[in-house]
PDB file of C-alpha atoms and ligand atoms in Angstrom:
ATOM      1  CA  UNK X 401      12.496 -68.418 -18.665  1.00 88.00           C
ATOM      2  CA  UNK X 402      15.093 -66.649 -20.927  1.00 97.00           C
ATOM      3  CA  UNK X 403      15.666 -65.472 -24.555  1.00 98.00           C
ATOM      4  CA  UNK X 404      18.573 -68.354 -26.044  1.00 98.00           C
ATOM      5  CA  UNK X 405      20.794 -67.067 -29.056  1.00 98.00           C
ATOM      6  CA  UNK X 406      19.697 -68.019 -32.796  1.00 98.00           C
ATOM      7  CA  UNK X 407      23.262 -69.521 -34.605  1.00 98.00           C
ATOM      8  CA  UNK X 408      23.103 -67.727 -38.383  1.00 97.00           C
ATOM      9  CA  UNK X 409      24.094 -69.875 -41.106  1.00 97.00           C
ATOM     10  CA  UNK X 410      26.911 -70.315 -42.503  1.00 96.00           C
ATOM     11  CA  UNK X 411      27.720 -70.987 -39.070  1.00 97.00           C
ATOM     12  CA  UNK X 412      29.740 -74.233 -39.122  1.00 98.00           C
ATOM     13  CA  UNK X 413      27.963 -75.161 -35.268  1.00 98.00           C
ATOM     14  CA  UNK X 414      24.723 -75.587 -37.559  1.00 98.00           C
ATOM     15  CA  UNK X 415      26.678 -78.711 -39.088  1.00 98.00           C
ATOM     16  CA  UNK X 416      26.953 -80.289 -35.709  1.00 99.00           C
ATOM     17  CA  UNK X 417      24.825 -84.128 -35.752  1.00 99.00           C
ATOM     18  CA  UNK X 418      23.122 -83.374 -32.027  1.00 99.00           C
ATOM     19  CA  UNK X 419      22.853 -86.495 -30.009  1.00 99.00           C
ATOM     20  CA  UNK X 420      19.649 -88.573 -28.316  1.00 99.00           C
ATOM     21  CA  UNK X 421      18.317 -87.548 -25.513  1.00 98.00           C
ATOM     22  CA  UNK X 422      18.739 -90.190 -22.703  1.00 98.00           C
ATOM     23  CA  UNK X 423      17.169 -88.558 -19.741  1.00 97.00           C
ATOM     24  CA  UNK X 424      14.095 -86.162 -19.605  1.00 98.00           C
ATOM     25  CA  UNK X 425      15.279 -83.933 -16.546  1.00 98.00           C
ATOM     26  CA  UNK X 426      14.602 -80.542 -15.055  1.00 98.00           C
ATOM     27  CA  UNK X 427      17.730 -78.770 -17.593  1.00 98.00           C
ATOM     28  CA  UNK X 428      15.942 -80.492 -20.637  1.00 98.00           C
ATOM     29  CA  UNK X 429      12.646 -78.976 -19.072  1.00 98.00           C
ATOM     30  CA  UNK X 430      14.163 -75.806 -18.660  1.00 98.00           C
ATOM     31  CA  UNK X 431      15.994 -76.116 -22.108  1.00 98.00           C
ATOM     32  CA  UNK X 432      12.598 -76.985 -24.267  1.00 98.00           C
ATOM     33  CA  UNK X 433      11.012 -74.117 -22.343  1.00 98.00           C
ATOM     34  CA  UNK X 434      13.763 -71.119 -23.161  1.00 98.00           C
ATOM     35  CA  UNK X 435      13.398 -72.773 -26.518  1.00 98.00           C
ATOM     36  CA  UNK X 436       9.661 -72.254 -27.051  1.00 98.00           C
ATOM     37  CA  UNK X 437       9.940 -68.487 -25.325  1.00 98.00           C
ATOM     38  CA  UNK X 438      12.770 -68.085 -27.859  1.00 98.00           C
ATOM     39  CA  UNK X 439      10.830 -69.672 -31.120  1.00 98.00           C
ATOM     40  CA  UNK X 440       7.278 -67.211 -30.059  1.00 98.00           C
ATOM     41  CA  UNK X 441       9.649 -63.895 -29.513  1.00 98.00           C
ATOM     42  CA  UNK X 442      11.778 -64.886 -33.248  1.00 98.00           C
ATOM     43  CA  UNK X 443       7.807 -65.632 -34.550  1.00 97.00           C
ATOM     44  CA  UNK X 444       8.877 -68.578 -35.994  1.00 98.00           C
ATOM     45  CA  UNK X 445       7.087 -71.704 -36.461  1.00 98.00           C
ATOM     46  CA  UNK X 446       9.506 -74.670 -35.348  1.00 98.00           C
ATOM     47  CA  UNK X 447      13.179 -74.198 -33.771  1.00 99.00           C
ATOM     48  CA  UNK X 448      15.797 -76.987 -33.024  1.00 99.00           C
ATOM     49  CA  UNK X 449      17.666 -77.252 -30.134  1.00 99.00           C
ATOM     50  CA  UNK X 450      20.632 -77.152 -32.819  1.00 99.00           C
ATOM     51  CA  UNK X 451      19.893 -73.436 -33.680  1.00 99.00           C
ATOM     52  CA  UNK X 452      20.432 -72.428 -30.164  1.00 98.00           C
ATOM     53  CA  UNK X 453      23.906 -74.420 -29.674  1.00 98.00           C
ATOM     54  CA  UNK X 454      22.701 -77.037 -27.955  1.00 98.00           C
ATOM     55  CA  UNK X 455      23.374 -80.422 -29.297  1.00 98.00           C
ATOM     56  CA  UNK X 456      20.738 -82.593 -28.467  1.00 99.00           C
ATOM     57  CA  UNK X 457      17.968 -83.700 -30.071  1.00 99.00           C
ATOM     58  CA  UNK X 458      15.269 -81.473 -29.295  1.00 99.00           C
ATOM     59  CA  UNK X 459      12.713 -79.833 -31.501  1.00 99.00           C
ATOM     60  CA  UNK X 460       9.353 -77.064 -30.496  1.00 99.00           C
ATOM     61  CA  UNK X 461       6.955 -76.340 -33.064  1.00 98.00           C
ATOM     62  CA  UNK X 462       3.853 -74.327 -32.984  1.00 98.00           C
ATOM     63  CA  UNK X 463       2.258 -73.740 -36.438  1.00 98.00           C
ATOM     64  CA  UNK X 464      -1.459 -73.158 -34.948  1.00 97.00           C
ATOM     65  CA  UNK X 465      -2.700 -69.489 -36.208  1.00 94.00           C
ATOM     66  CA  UNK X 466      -3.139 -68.453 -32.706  1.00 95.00           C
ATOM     67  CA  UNK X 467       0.188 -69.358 -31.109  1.00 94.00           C
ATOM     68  CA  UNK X 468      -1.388 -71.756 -28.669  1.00 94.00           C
ATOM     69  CA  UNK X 469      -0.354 -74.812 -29.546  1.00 94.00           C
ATOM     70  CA  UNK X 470       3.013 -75.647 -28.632  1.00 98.00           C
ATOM     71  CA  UNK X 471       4.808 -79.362 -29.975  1.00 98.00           C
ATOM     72  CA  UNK X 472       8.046 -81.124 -27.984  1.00 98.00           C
ATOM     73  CA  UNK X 473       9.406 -83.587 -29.683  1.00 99.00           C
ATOM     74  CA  UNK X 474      12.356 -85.269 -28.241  1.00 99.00           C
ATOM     75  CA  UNK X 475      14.426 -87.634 -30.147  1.00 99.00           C
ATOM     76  CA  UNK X 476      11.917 -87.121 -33.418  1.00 99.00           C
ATOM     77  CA  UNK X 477      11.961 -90.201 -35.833  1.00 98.00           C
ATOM     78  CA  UNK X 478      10.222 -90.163 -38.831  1.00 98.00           C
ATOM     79  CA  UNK X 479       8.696 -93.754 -39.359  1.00 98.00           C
ATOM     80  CA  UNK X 480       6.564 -93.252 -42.257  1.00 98.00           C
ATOM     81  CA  UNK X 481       6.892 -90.655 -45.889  1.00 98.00           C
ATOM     82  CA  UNK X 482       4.431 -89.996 -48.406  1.00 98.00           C
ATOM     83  CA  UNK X 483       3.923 -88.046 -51.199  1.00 98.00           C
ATOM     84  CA  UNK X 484       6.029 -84.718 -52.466  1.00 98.00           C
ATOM     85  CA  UNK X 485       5.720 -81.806 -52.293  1.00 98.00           C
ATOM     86  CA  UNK X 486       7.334 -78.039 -52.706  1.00 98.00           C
ATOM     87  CA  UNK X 487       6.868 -75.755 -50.072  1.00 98.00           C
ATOM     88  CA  UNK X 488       8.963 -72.069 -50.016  1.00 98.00           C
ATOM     89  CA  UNK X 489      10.931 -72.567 -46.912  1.00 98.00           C
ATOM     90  CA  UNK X 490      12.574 -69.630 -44.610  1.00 98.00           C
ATOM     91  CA  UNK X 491      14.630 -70.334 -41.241  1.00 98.00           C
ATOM     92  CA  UNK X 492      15.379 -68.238 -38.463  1.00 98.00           C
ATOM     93  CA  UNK X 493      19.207 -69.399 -38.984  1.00 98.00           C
ATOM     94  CA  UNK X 494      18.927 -67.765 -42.282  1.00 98.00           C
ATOM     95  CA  UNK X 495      17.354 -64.404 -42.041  1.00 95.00           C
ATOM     96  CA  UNK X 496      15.690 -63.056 -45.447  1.00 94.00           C
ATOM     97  CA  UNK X 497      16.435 -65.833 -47.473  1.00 97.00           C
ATOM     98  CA  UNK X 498      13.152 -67.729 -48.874  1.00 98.00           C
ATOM     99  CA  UNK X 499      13.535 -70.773 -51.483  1.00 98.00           C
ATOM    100  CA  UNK X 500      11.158 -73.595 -52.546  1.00 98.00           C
ATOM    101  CA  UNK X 501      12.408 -77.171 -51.424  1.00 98.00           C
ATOM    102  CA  UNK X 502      10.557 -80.546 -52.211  1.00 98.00           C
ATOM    103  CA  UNK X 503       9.818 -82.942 -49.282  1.00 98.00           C
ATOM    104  CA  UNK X 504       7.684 -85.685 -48.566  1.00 98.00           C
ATOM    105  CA  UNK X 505       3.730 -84.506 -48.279  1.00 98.00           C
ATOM    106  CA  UNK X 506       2.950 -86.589 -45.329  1.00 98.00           C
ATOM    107  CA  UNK X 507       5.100 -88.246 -42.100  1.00 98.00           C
ATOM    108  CA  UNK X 508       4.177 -90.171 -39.160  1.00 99.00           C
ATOM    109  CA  UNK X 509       6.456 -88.842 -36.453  1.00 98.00           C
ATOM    110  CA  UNK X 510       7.616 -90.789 -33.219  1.00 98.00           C
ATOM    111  CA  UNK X 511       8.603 -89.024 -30.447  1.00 99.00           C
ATOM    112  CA  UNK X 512       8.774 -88.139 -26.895  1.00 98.00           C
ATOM    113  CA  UNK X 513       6.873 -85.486 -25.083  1.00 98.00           C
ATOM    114  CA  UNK X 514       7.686 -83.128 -22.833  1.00 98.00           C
ATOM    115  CA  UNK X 515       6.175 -85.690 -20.136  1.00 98.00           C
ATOM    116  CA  UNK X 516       8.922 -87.831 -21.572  1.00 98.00           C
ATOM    117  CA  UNK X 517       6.361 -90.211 -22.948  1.00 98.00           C
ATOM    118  CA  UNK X 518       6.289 -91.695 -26.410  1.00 98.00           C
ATOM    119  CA  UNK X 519       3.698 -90.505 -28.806  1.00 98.00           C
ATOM    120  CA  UNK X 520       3.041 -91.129 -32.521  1.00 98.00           C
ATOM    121  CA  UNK X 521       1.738 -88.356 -34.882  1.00 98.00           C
ATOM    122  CA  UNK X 522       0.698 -88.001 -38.588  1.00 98.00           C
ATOM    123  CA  UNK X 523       1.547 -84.893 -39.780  1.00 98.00           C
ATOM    124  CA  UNK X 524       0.613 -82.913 -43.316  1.00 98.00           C
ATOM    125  CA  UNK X 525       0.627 -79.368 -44.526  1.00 97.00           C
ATOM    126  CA  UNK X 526       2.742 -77.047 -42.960  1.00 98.00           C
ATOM    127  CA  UNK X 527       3.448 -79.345 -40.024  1.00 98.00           C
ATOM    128  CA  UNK X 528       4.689 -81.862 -42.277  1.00 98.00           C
ATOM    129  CA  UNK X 529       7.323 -79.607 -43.967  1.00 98.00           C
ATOM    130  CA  UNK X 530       8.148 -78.060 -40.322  1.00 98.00           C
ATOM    131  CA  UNK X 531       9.021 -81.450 -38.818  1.00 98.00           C
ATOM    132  CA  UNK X 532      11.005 -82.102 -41.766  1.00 98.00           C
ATOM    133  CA  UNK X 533      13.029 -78.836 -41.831  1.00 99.00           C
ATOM    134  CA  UNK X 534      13.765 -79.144 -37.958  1.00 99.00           C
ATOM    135  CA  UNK X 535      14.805 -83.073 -37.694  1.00 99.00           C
ATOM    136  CA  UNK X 536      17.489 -81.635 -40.934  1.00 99.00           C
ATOM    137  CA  UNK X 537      18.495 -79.195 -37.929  1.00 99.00           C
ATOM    138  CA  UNK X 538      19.001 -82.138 -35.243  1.00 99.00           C
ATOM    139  CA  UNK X 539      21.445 -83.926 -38.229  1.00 99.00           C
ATOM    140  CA  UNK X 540      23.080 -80.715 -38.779  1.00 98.00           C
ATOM    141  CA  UNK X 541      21.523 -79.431 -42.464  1.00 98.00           C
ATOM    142  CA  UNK X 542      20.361 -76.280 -42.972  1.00 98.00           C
ATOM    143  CA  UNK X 543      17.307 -75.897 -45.763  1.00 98.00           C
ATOM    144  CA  UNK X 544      19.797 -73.881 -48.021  1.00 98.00           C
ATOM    145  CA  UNK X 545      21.727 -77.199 -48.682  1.00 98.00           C
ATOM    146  CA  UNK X 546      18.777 -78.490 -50.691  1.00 98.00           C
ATOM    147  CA  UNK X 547      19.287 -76.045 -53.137  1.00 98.00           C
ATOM    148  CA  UNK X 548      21.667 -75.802 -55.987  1.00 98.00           C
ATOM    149  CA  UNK X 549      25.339 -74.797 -55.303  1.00 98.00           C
ATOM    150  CA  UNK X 550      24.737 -71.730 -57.675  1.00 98.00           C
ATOM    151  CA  UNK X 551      21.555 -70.610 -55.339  1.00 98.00           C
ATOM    152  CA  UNK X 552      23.894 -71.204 -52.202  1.00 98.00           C
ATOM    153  CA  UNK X 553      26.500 -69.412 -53.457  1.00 98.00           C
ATOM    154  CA  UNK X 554      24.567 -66.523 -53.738  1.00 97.00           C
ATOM    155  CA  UNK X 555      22.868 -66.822 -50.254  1.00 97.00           C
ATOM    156  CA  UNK X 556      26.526 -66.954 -48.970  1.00 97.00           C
ATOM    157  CA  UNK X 557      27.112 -63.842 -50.693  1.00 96.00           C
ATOM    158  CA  UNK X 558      24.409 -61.983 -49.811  1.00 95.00           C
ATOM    159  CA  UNK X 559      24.624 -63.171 -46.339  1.00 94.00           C
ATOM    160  CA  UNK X 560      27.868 -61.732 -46.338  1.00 92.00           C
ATOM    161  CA  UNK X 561      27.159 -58.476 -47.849  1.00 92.00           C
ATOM    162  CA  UNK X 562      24.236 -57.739 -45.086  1.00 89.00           C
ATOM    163  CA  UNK X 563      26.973 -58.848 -42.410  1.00 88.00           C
ATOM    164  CA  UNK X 564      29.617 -56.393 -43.689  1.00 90.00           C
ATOM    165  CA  UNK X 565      26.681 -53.375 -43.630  1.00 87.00           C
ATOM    166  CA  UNK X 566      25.800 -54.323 -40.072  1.00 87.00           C
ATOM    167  CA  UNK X 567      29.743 -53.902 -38.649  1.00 82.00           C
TER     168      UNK X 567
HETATM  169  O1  GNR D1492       9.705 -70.031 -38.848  1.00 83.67           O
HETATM  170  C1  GNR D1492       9.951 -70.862 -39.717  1.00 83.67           C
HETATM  171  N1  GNR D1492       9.170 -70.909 -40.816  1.00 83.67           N
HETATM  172  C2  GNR D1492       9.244 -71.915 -41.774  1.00 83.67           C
HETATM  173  C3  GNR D1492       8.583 -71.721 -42.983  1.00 83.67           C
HETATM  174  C4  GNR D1492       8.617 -72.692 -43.953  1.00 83.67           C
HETATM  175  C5  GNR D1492       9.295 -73.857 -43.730  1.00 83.67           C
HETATM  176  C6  GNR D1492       9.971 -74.072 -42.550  1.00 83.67           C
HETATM  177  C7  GNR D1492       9.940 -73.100 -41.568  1.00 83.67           C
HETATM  178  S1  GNR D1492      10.767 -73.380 -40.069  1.00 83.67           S
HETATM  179  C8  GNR D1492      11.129 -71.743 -39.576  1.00 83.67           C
HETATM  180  C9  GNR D1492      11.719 -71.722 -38.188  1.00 83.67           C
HETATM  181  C10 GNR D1492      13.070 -72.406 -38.222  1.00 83.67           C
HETATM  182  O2  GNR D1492      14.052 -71.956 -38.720  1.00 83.67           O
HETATM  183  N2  GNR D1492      13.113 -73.607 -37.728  1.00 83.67           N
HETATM  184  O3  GNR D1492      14.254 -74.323 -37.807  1.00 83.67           O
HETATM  185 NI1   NI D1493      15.311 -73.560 -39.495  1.00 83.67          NI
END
């Protein structure tokens, strides 16, 4: 197992469109499990293989209370929308920043496991807007580009005002 590196927005790799996964093989098994170590250490709820420079599409979740109930999803394809809804969204590709964005309320997900078989799940609350935010990962958005340009201009300059204080 081993810690991967988190790509911080406005990091122009986050705009990459990753690419199906064709073959479920000991790297991807090794890649979706450096990728959940990676999402528990960051405490974070979801990550995409996107956020750790790999360009596939891979996503882990785990939005259970007690951290014991980890989601693969490879090549994630939302089938089914309902509903809208705002949630206040934060991403570990965007440290500090917190904004409300409106998404569907309810999705049926198909994807593969981590057994590389096909499964089908309907998804609302938290898991709803998590699957959401991460597939946006896989085609290379990052939750800030919901929001006005205004709002993302000041992300961008706050963003750069922590970065200068941490040289
Ligand atoms: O940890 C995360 N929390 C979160 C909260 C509200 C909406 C989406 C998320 S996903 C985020 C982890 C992350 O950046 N995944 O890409
Ligand atoms: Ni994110």
């Amino acid at each position: 197992m081993a810690l991967l590196n988190i790509l911080h927005y406005p990091d122009e790799r986050l705009h990459i469109v990753a690419k199906p996964v064709t073959e479920v093989d000991d790297s991807l098994l090794t890649l979706i499990d450096d990728m959940l170590e990676t999402m528990y250490e960051a405490h974070g709820i979801g990550l995409a293989a996107t956020q750790v420079n790999v360009h596939k599409r891979v996503v882990v979740i785990d939005v259970s209370e007690d951290k014991t109930g980890p989601l693969v999803m490879i090549n994630p394809k939302i089938t089914h929308r309902d509903g809208e809804r705002e949630y206040e969204e934060g991403c570990l590709s965007v440290p500090g920043i917190y904004d409300k964005v409106k998404r569907a309320d309810r999705v049926t997900l198909e994807a593969l496991g981590r057994d590389g078989k096909p499964y089908t799940l309907d998804a609302d609350d938290l898991l709803a807007i998590c699957i959401q935010h991460e597939i946006d990962h896989l085609d290379g958005k990052v939750f800030v580009e919901h929001l006005s340009r205004l709002k993302q201009d000041r992300i961008l300059k706050k963003l750069k005002k922590q970065h200068q204080k941490n040289l």
